[in-house]
């Protein structure tokens, strides 16, 4: 026999106790181990919710609740706007085997009316809700993670082969601020791999070209351009406001400079480098693993490790390595997964073998070892044998 | 005994004639170190850089056992 709404509610009340907002507040402040589930629609949740509440809209409750709360003996407090949906949702959970389910009478309105604390999450624009919708679906990102990305700052050293794919993917992902350091101009020979740039921008500063492409893809991104060479004189000032540095430069003095500056500033350095058909990527995270100097204490003799300009490079290769750098950067910003700390991905694209090498911190490392000798930035061109000790000047970053 | 040797990036030019790419098999005396294998191939010791045995970074004076794969990874400049 068909039931009326009132009959359904009466039946639900038999299975699901109702607590007032004051009772809920008291239980939560006593730390009773209850999980708070907000069963309202996402839009209602975004407008404000109880601190610590998880959003599981009633329409998805049956499908999602076992992922969010796998242990069915977990005590649950459900709430909605006024107490009706949460009562009916509570009955559903009881039918699914959850043994300790309570509904908050009066709902969120009652909670606010009683003067209890509530919070409002990051406010996305309607366009952002669409743009990042595939991120929102991922529990590892969600709205909280996307808000983190939008509030994050990443500095790219170089807008070249590696910087191009990295910048595009980080921009698409909604990294809120992207700094780009490069003092070069777009050259026709760059366009075979540096996909930030276009034919009609040959001769323009790379940082301007990069900014135009990034903002064409995602106007959310605040692009800060540094049309300069990074050097021992300016790098500490440039990197200090960033959460992550992505190294996409193409010369050893800059690689050592970036490594040392990041270590001294406590900023993770997402490394990528390439040669012809091969590439490597790793994360040098101060205090959590080896640094670049642990791997390569001494730079190779000049000429022993040629650049792309000297040795050539297959155009797709930096797309692969730069994308891994972007991925590692997002993992660090979101705090998810296992970044390539103490590991190096090595790509051999001719045999298409990808290996993950296990690295170790070098106790004798002059920078991060037990008895460091490099305690301030040095002259990196001299260190790399590119200049006699008497000369001085900036370090070129030519990605 | 036989080991396998991986030479990467700028070290590939030292791959012996007749070897089919990298890694390749190499007959060596028992008790040989990773650094000594470099010398056998005519590679200057300062080119050792990152040395791995079966994927784990090791010191260059580590002895390589039969059947193990020792690989050498120079730093890459390009970006």
Short mmCIF file of C-alpha atoms in Angstrom, two decimals:
data_model
loop_
_atom_site.label_atom_id
_atom_site.label_comp_id
_atom_site.label_asym_id
_atom_site.label_seq_id
_atom_site.Cartn_x
_atom_site.Cartn_y
_atom_site.Cartn_z
CA UNK A 1 0.00 0.00 0.00
CA UNK A 2 1.30 3.43 -0.90
CA UNK A 3 2.55 5.56 2.00
CA UNK A 4 2.07 9.23 2.61
CA UNK A 5 4.97 11.55 3.29
CA UNK A 6 3.92 11.79 6.93
CA UNK A 7 3.91 8.02 7.26
CA UNK A 8 7.40 7.84 5.77
CA UNK A 9 8.66 10.45 8.22
CA UNK A 10 7.05 8.69 11.17
CA UNK A 11 8.70 5.43 10.17
CA UNK A 12 12.07 7.12 9.75
CA UNK A 13 11.83 8.62 13.24
CA UNK A 14 11.49 5.11 14.67
CA UNK A 15 14.86 4.12 13.18
CA UNK A 16 16.74 7.39 13.38
CA UNK A 17 16.99 9.45 16.57
CA UNK A 18 16.88 13.23 16.20
CA UNK A 19 19.21 15.55 18.07
CA UNK A 20 18.91 19.30 18.35
CA UNK A 21 21.70 21.60 17.17
CA UNK A 22 22.74 22.16 20.81
CA UNK A 23 22.97 18.42 21.43
CA UNK A 24 25.05 17.95 18.28
CA UNK A 25 27.34 20.82 19.22
CA UNK A 26 27.88 19.31 22.67
CA UNK A 27 28.68 15.86 21.31
CA UNK A 28 31.09 17.26 18.73
CA UNK A 29 32.87 19.47 21.23
CA UNK A 30 33.31 16.43 23.51
CA UNK A 31 35.10 14.67 20.63
CA UNK A 32 32.77 11.69 20.49
CA UNK A 33 34.26 10.37 17.24
CA UNK A 34 31.14 11.11 15.21
CA UNK A 35 31.37 11.76 11.47
CA UNK A 36 29.28 14.65 10.21
CA UNK A 37 27.59 14.13 6.87
CA UNK A 38 25.96 17.04 5.05
CA UNK A 39 23.34 15.54 2.74
CA UNK A 40 22.30 18.80 1.07
CA UNK A 41 23.06 19.62 -2.56
CA UNK A 42 26.62 20.73 -3.39
CA UNK A 43 25.49 24.32 -4.00
CA UNK A 44 23.98 24.51 -0.52
CA UNK A 45 27.16 23.06 1.00
CA UNK A 46 29.31 25.64 -0.81
CA UNK A 47 27.30 28.46 0.74
CA UNK A 48 28.29 27.29 4.20
CA UNK A 49 28.42 24.19 6.37
CA UNK A 50 29.32 22.81 9.78
CA UNK A 51 33.10 22.63 10.41
CA UNK A 52 34.46 19.20 9.54
CA UNK A 53 31.34 18.08 7.67
CA UNK A 54 31.65 15.88 4.60
CA UNK A 55 29.43 16.66 1.65
CA UNK A 56 27.47 13.63 0.44
CA UNK A 57 24.32 14.89 -1.30
CA UNK A 58 21.32 12.74 -0.64
CA UNK A 59 20.96 11.90 -4.32
CA UNK A 60 24.39 10.23 -4.27
CA UNK A 61 24.29 8.96 -0.70
CA UNK A 62 23.69 5.28 -1.48
CA UNK A 63 26.49 5.27 -4.06
CA UNK A 64 29.12 7.27 -2.19
CA UNK A 65 28.68 6.68 1.52
CA UNK A 66 30.56 3.37 1.64
CA UNK A 67 33.60 5.08 0.11
CA UNK A 68 33.45 7.93 2.59
CA UNK A 69 32.58 5.85 5.66
CA UNK A 70 33.57 2.22 5.08
CA UNK A 71 33.08 1.17 8.71
CA UNK A 72 29.36 0.79 9.25
CA UNK A 73 29.69 0.98 13.03
CA UNK A 74 30.99 4.58 12.78
CA UNK A 75 28.62 6.92 14.63
CA UNK A 76 27.12 9.32 12.08
CA UNK A 77 25.34 12.65 12.43
CA UNK A 78 23.41 13.69 9.34
CA UNK A 79 22.05 17.11 8.61
CA UNK A 80 20.36 18.96 5.79
CA UNK A 81 18.78 22.41 5.60
CA UNK A 82 15.83 21.80 7.90
CA UNK A 83 15.96 18.20 9.11
CA UNK A 84 13.71 16.40 6.64
CA UNK A 85 16.16 15.12 4.03
CA UNK A 86 18.64 14.04 6.70
CA UNK A 87 15.97 12.02 8.50
CA UNK A 88 15.04 10.17 5.31
CA UNK A 89 18.72 9.78 4.42
CA UNK A 90 19.32 8.36 7.89
CA UNK A 91 16.74 5.70 7.25
CA UNK A 92 18.51 4.75 4.03
CA UNK A 93 21.78 4.39 5.90
CA UNK A 94 20.13 2.24 8.54
CA UNK A 95 18.83 -0.02 5.75
CA UNK A 96 22.40 -0.20 4.43
CA UNK A 97 23.62 -1.47 7.76
CA UNK A 98 24.96 1.66 9.45
CA UNK A 99 24.19 1.00 13.10
CA UNK A 100 24.56 4.42 14.74
CA UNK A 101 22.82 7.16 12.75
CA UNK A 102 21.41 10.40 14.09
CA UNK A 103 19.66 13.23 12.25
CA UNK A 104 20.00 16.85 13.36
CA UNK A 105 16.53 18.34 13.73
CA UNK A 106 16.24 21.87 12.40
CA UNK A 107 19.20 21.23 10.09
CA UNK A 108 21.78 23.79 9.08
CA UNK A 109 19.27 26.60 9.53
CA UNK A 110 18.70 25.56 13.12
CA UNK A 111 22.45 25.26 13.70
CA UNK A 112 23.12 28.78 12.47
CA UNK A 113 20.09 30.11 14.29
CA UNK A 114 21.48 28.70 17.54
CA UNK A 115 24.63 30.75 16.96
CA UNK A 116 27.02 27.85 16.44
CA UNK A 117 30.16 28.05 14.29
CA UNK A 118 29.90 27.46 10.55
CA UNK A 119 32.40 27.74 7.71
CA UNK A 120 32.32 28.68 4.07
CA UNK A 121 34.64 27.03 1.59
CA UNK A 122 36.41 28.64 -1.35
CA UNK A 123 33.81 30.35 -3.54
CA UNK A 124 34.14 29.15 -7.13
CA UNK A 125 32.66 31.13 -9.99
CA UNK A 126 30.11 29.33 -12.20
CA UNK A 127 32.79 29.11 -14.90
CA UNK A 128 35.27 27.57 -12.47
CA UNK A 129 32.69 25.01 -11.39
CA UNK A 130 32.52 23.87 -15.00
CA UNK A 131 36.21 24.24 -15.82
CA UNK A 132 37.40 22.12 -12.91
CA UNK A 133 34.46 19.71 -12.78
CA UNK A 134 36.65 16.68 -13.61
CA UNK A 135 38.92 17.56 -10.70
CA UNK A 136 35.95 17.94 -8.37
CA UNK A 137 34.95 14.34 -9.07
CA UNK A 138 38.32 13.03 -7.88
CA UNK A 139 38.24 12.53 -4.10
CA UNK A 140 42.01 13.26 -4.05
CA UNK A 141 41.37 16.73 -5.49
CA UNK A 142 37.76 17.75 -4.95
CA UNK A 143 36.77 21.32 -4.20
CA UNK A 144 39.23 21.56 -1.31
CA UNK A 145 42.14 20.50 -3.53
CA UNK A 146 41.08 22.76 -6.37
CA UNK A 147 40.92 25.69 -3.99
CA UNK A 148 44.47 24.81 -2.90
CA UNK A 149 45.65 24.83 -6.51
CA UNK A 150 44.02 28.18 -7.18
CA UNK A 151 45.83 29.59 -4.16
CA UNK A 152 49.19 27.99 -5.09
CA UNK A 153 52.25 29.63 -6.61
CA UNK A 154 54.63 27.80 -8.92
CA UNK A 155 57.80 29.27 -10.43
CA UNK A 156 59.00 27.96 -13.76
CA UNK A 157 62.68 28.38 -14.52
CA UNK A 158 62.55 28.59 -18.29
CA UNK A 159 59.73 28.81 -20.81
CA UNK A 160 61.30 26.38 -23.23
CA UNK A 161 60.98 22.68 -24.03
CA UNK A 162 60.18 21.50 -20.50
CA UNK A 163 58.59 24.72 -19.30
CA UNK A 164 56.09 24.72 -22.17
CA UNK A 165 54.14 21.52 -21.44
CA UNK A 166 54.55 22.05 -17.71
CA UNK A 167 53.12 25.58 -17.92
CA UNK A 168 50.20 24.49 -20.09
CA UNK A 169 49.16 21.64 -17.81
CA UNK A 170 49.63 23.62 -14.62
CA UNK A 171 47.60 26.47 -16.10
CA UNK A 172 44.88 24.10 -17.23
CA UNK A 173 44.82 22.58 -13.75
CA UNK A 174 44.20 26.00 -12.26
CA UNK A 175 47.44 26.78 -10.46
CA UNK A 176 46.60 30.31 -9.36
CA UNK A 177 49.96 32.03 -9.75
CA UNK A 178 52.67 31.05 -12.16
CA UNK A 179 55.98 32.87 -12.25
CA UNK A 180 58.06 32.44 -15.38
CA UNK A 181 61.74 33.33 -15.58
CA UNK A 182 63.32 33.58 -19.01
CA UNK A 183 65.39 36.29 -20.67
CA UNK A 184 65.25 34.79 -24.15
CA UNK A 185 63.13 35.62 -27.19
CA UNK A 186 61.16 33.18 -29.30
CA UNK A 187 63.25 31.73 -32.11
CA UNK A 188 61.94 29.75 -35.07
CA UNK A 189 64.10 26.79 -33.98
CA UNK A 190 62.18 26.69 -30.65
CA UNK A 191 58.84 25.92 -32.26
CA UNK A 192 59.68 22.26 -32.97
CA UNK A 193 59.11 21.54 -29.25
CA UNK A 194 58.34 24.69 -27.23
CA UNK A 195 54.56 24.55 -27.53
CA UNK A 196 53.90 27.69 -25.50
CA UNK A 197 55.05 29.76 -28.46
CA UNK A 198 53.72 30.39 -31.93
CA UNK A 199 54.96 31.33 -35.35
CA UNK A 200 53.71 34.89 -35.15
CA UNK A 201 55.57 35.51 -31.90
CA UNK A 202 59.07 34.86 -33.22
CA UNK A 203 61.28 37.62 -31.87
CA UNK A 204 59.01 38.37 -28.88
CA UNK A 205 60.17 37.79 -25.31
CA UNK A 206 59.37 34.23 -24.30
CA UNK A 207 57.80 35.35 -21.03
CA UNK A 208 55.29 37.53 -22.92
CA UNK A 209 54.49 34.75 -25.35
CA UNK A 210 54.07 32.32 -22.45
CA UNK A 211 51.75 34.70 -20.63
CA UNK A 212 49.55 35.16 -23.71
CA UNK A 213 49.23 31.39 -24.23
CA UNK A 214 48.58 30.63 -20.57
CA UNK A 215 45.91 33.29 -20.19
CA UNK A 216 44.34 32.21 -23.47
CA UNK A 217 43.96 28.76 -21.95
CA UNK A 218 42.94 29.84 -18.46
CA UNK A 219 42.34 33.44 -17.42
CA UNK A 220 42.26 32.34 -13.77
CA UNK A 221 46.05 32.17 -13.76
CA UNK A 222 48.00 35.17 -12.58
CA UNK A 223 51.18 35.04 -14.68
CA UNK A 224 54.16 36.88 -13.21
CA UNK A 225 56.92 37.38 -15.75
CA UNK A 226 60.62 37.80 -15.02
CA UNK A 227 62.42 38.74 -18.22
CA UNK A 228 65.79 38.26 -16.67
CA UNK A 229 68.58 35.82 -16.02
CA UNK A 230 68.44 34.04 -12.67
CA UNK A 231 71.65 34.66 -10.80
CA UNK A 232 73.09 34.37 -7.34
CA UNK A 233 72.11 38.01 -6.90
CA UNK A 234 68.39 37.75 -7.68
CA UNK A 235 67.21 34.15 -7.27
CA UNK A 236 66.52 34.22 -3.54
CA UNK A 237 64.27 37.25 -3.98
CA UNK A 238 62.46 35.69 -6.93
CA UNK A 239 61.75 32.26 -5.45
CA UNK A 240 60.86 33.29 -1.91
CA UNK A 241 57.12 33.67 -2.54
CA UNK A 242 56.63 30.38 -4.40
CA UNK A 243 55.45 27.00 -3.14
CA UNK A 244 57.26 24.93 -5.77
CA UNK A 245 60.02 25.63 -8.31
CA UNK A 246 60.00 23.72 -11.59
CA UNK A 247 63.43 23.53 -13.17
CA UNK A 248 63.23 23.50 -16.94
CA UNK A 249 66.49 25.28 -17.74
CA UNK A 250 69.10 23.97 -20.14
CA UNK A 251 72.49 24.53 -18.56
CA UNK A 252 74.40 23.27 -15.57
CA UNK A 253 75.22 26.56 -13.82
CA UNK A 254 71.49 27.30 -13.55
CA UNK A 255 70.66 23.76 -12.41
CA UNK A 256 73.15 24.00 -9.52
CA UNK A 257 72.00 27.54 -8.73
CA UNK A 258 68.32 26.50 -8.62
CA UNK A 259 69.17 23.43 -6.53
CA UNK A 260 71.14 25.40 -3.97
CA UNK A 261 68.66 28.28 -3.77
CA UNK A 262 65.70 25.91 -3.35
CA UNK A 263 67.51 23.95 -0.63
CA UNK A 264 68.44 27.14 1.23
CA UNK A 265 64.84 28.39 0.93
CA UNK A 266 63.21 25.04 1.82
CA UNK A 267 61.29 24.98 -1.46
CA UNK A 268 60.77 21.73 -3.40
CA UNK A 269 62.54 21.67 -6.75
CA UNK A 270 60.85 19.60 -9.45
CA UNK A 271 63.66 18.63 -11.77
CA UNK A 272 63.53 17.67 -15.43
CA UNK A 273 66.28 17.41 -18.03
CA UNK A 274 66.63 15.95 -21.50
CA UNK A 275 69.16 14.79 -24.06
CA UNK A 276 68.28 13.72 -27.60
CA UNK A 277 65.86 10.81 -26.92
CA UNK A 278 66.37 10.47 -23.16
CA UNK A 279 65.08 12.36 -20.16
CA UNK A 280 65.01 12.31 -16.40
CA UNK A 281 62.69 13.70 -13.76
CA UNK A 282 62.95 13.81 -9.99
CA UNK A 283 61.85 15.86 -7.00
CA UNK A 284 64.47 17.41 -4.76
CA UNK A 285 62.57 18.16 -1.58
CA UNK A 286 64.70 19.82 1.13
CA UNK A 287 64.84 17.68 4.25
CA UNK A 288 62.97 14.80 2.69
CA UNK A 289 65.42 13.31 0.20
CA UNK A 290 68.54 13.85 -1.87
CA UNK A 291 69.30 17.03 -3.77
CA UNK A 292 70.79 17.51 -7.23
CA UNK A 293 74.29 17.68 -5.75
CA UNK A 294 73.80 14.28 -4.05
CA UNK A 295 73.45 12.83 -7.55
CA UNK A 296 75.94 15.01 -9.34
CA UNK A 297 78.44 16.48 -6.83
CA UNK A 298 80.58 17.80 -9.65
CA UNK A 299 79.36 19.22 -12.95
CA UNK A 300 80.50 17.43 -16.08
CA UNK A 301 83.50 18.94 -17.83
CA UNK A 302 82.45 21.63 -20.33
CA UNK A 303 81.35 19.95 -23.55
CA UNK A 304 80.87 16.50 -21.98
CA UNK A 305 77.09 16.87 -21.67
CA UNK A 306 75.88 18.83 -24.69
CA UNK A 307 72.70 20.92 -24.72
CA UNK A 308 69.73 20.47 -27.07
CA UNK A 309 71.19 23.19 -29.25
CA UNK A 310 74.41 21.21 -29.60
CA UNK A 311 73.16 17.63 -29.64
CA UNK A 312 69.58 17.92 -30.89
CA UNK A 313 66.40 16.71 -29.24
CA UNK A 314 63.31 14.90 -30.46
CA UNK A 315 60.51 17.45 -30.20
CA UNK A 316 58.06 15.24 -28.30
CA UNK A 317 60.53 14.27 -25.57
CA UNK A 318 60.23 17.45 -23.47
CA UNK A 319 56.45 17.02 -23.69
CA UNK A 320 56.81 13.74 -21.85
CA UNK A 321 59.27 14.91 -19.20
CA UNK A 322 57.69 18.35 -18.70
CA UNK A 323 54.30 16.70 -18.20
CA UNK A 324 55.77 14.47 -15.49
CA UNK A 325 57.17 17.60 -13.84
CA UNK A 326 53.72 19.21 -13.94
CA UNK A 327 52.17 16.08 -12.48
CA UNK A 328 54.70 15.93 -9.65
CA UNK A 329 54.12 19.62 -8.95
CA UNK A 330 50.36 19.07 -8.64
CA UNK A 331 50.93 16.09 -6.31
CA UNK A 332 53.12 18.22 -4.06
CA UNK A 333 50.63 21.09 -4.03
CA UNK A 334 47.71 18.78 -3.29
CA UNK A 335 49.63 16.61 -0.82
CA UNK A 336 48.53 13.42 -2.57
CA UNK A 337 50.35 10.34 -3.78
CA UNK A 338 54.05 9.66 -3.59
CA UNK A 339 56.19 12.30 -5.30
CA UNK A 340 59.50 11.33 -6.95
CA UNK A 341 61.48 12.15 -3.80
CA UNK A 342 64.55 9.90 -3.64
CA UNK A 343 63.61 8.44 -7.00
CA UNK A 344 64.34 9.36 -10.58
CA UNK A 345 62.23 8.49 -13.58
CA UNK A 346 64.49 7.81 -16.52
CA UNK A 347 62.99 7.80 -20.00
CA UNK A 348 64.68 6.08 -22.93
CA UNK A 349 62.20 6.80 -25.68
CA UNK A 350 63.97 4.87 -28.44
CA UNK A 351 63.58 1.59 -26.56
CA UNK A 352 60.54 3.09 -24.80
CA UNK A 353 61.77 1.88 -21.46
CA UNK A 354 60.94 3.92 -18.41
CA UNK A 355 62.85 3.08 -15.26
CA UNK A 356 62.46 4.42 -11.75
CA UNK A 357 65.83 4.55 -10.04
CA UNK A 358 66.09 4.58 -6.27
CA UNK A 359 68.36 7.39 -5.12
CA UNK A 360 69.88 8.13 -1.74
CA UNK A 361 70.93 11.27 0.07
CA UNK A 362 74.70 11.62 0.14
CA UNK A 363 75.94 12.18 3.68
CA UNK A 364 79.00 13.83 2.14
CA UNK A 365 76.90 16.17 -0.03
CA UNK A 366 78.47 19.65 0.16
CA UNK A 367 74.98 21.20 0.36
CA UNK A 368 72.61 18.88 2.26
CA UNK A 369 75.11 16.45 3.76
CA UNK A 370 76.12 16.08 7.39
CA UNK A 371 78.94 18.61 7.11
CA UNK A 372 77.92 21.08 4.42
CA UNK A 373 80.52 23.33 2.83
CA UNK A 374 78.16 25.18 0.49
CA UNK A 375 76.27 27.47 2.84
CA UNK A 376 75.66 30.39 0.50
CA UNK A 377 75.22 30.85 -3.21
CA UNK A 378 78.44 30.75 -5.20
CA UNK A 379 79.62 31.68 -8.70
CA UNK A 380 78.06 28.85 -10.69
CA UNK A 381 79.66 29.57 -14.02
CA UNK A 382 83.04 29.36 -12.38
CA UNK A 383 81.96 26.17 -10.55
CA UNK A 384 80.97 24.63 -13.89
CA UNK A 385 84.26 25.63 -15.47
CA UNK A 386 82.64 28.08 -17.86
CA UNK A 387 84.47 31.13 -16.63
CA UNK A 388 87.80 31.96 -15.05
CA UNK A 389 87.51 32.78 -11.32
CA UNK A 390 88.20 36.52 -11.71
CA UNK A 391 85.15 37.31 -13.88
CA UNK A 392 81.66 37.87 -12.54
CA UNK A 393 78.08 38.28 -13.80
CA UNK A 394 74.67 36.65 -14.09
CA UNK A 395 73.72 33.13 -14.98
CA UNK A 396 71.98 32.55 -18.28
CA UNK A 397 68.80 30.45 -18.28
CA UNK A 398 68.31 29.42 -21.90
CA UNK A 399 65.64 26.75 -21.90
CA UNK B 1 81.24 -14.04 -15.02
CA UNK B 2 78.72 -12.02 -16.95
CA UNK B 3 77.02 -8.77 -15.93
CA UNK B 4 74.80 -6.39 -17.85
CA UNK B 5 75.92 -2.81 -18.42
CA UNK B 6 73.68 0.19 -19.11
CA UNK B 7 75.25 3.27 -20.66
CA UNK B 8 72.94 6.22 -21.02
CA UNK B 9 72.80 9.57 -22.79
CA UNK B 10 76.28 10.89 -23.63
CA UNK B 11 77.87 7.62 -22.43
CA UNK B 12 76.21 5.65 -25.23
CA UNK B 13 79.11 6.35 -27.53
CA UNK B 14 81.16 4.00 -25.37
CA UNK B 15 78.87 1.02 -26.08
CA UNK B 16 81.23 -1.63 -27.51
CA UNK B 17 80.99 -2.49 -31.18
CA UNK B 18 78.71 -5.44 -31.74
CA UNK B 19 76.61 -4.80 -28.65
CA UNK B 20 72.95 -4.39 -29.45
CA UNK B 21 72.19 -1.19 -27.60
CA UNK B 22 72.06 -0.71 -23.87
CA UNK B 23 72.07 -2.60 -21.54
CA UNK B 24 74.45 -5.14 -23.02
CA UNK B 25 76.15 -8.25 -21.58
CA UNK B 26 79.78 -7.99 -20.56
CA UNK B 27 82.20 -10.68 -19.38
CA UNK B 28 84.19 -9.49 -16.37
CA UNK B 29 86.31 -11.00 -13.61
CA UNK B 30 84.65 -11.80 -10.31
CA UNK B 31 85.02 -9.04 -7.73
CA UNK B 32 85.08 -6.19 -10.22
CA UNK B 33 83.64 -2.84 -9.08
CA UNK B 34 81.31 -0.51 -10.97
CA UNK B 35 84.18 1.94 -11.41
CA UNK B 36 86.48 -0.77 -12.80
CA UNK B 37 83.85 -1.72 -15.36
CA UNK B 38 83.93 1.88 -16.60
CA UNK B 39 87.71 1.60 -17.03
CA UNK B 40 87.27 -1.67 -18.95
CA UNK B 41 85.08 0.24 -21.40
CA UNK B 42 87.54 3.11 -21.73
CA UNK B 43 85.32 5.60 -19.91
CA UNK B 44 87.02 8.20 -17.68
CA UNK B 45 86.14 7.64 -14.00
CA UNK B 46 84.81 11.19 -13.58
CA UNK B 47 82.00 10.24 -15.97
CA UNK B 48 80.56 7.73 -13.45
CA UNK B 49 78.04 10.18 -11.92
CA UNK B 50 74.92 8.26 -10.83
CA UNK B 51 75.69 4.54 -10.71
CA UNK B 52 72.93 2.03 -10.08
CA UNK B 53 72.93 -1.71 -9.58
CA UNK B 54 69.56 -3.23 -10.40
CA UNK B 55 67.97 0.20 -10.14
CA UNK B 56 69.42 1.18 -6.74
CA UNK B 57 71.97 3.99 -6.59
CA UNK B 58 75.29 2.72 -5.18
CA UNK B 59 78.82 4.02 -4.59
CA UNK B 60 81.00 3.59 -7.65
CA UNK B 61 83.37 1.25 -5.78
CA UNK B 62 80.55 -1.24 -5.16
CA UNK B 63 81.35 -4.77 -6.36
CA UNK B 64 79.03 -6.01 -9.10
CA UNK B 65 77.84 -9.59 -8.74
CA UNK B 66 77.17 -12.05 -11.55
CA UNK B 67 73.92 -11.39 -13.39
CA UNK B 68 73.47 -7.89 -11.97
CA UNK B 69 72.80 -4.87 -14.13
CA UNK B 70 75.07 -1.91 -13.51
CA UNK B 71 74.01 1.36 -15.14
CA UNK B 72 75.59 4.77 -15.42
CA UNK B 73 73.56 7.97 -15.70
CA UNK B 74 75.28 11.24 -16.57
CA UNK B 75 73.55 14.55 -15.86
CA UNK B 76 71.51 15.89 -18.77
CA UNK B 77 71.78 19.54 -19.70
CA UNK B 78 68.80 20.04 -21.96
CA UNK B 79 65.50 21.61 -21.13
#
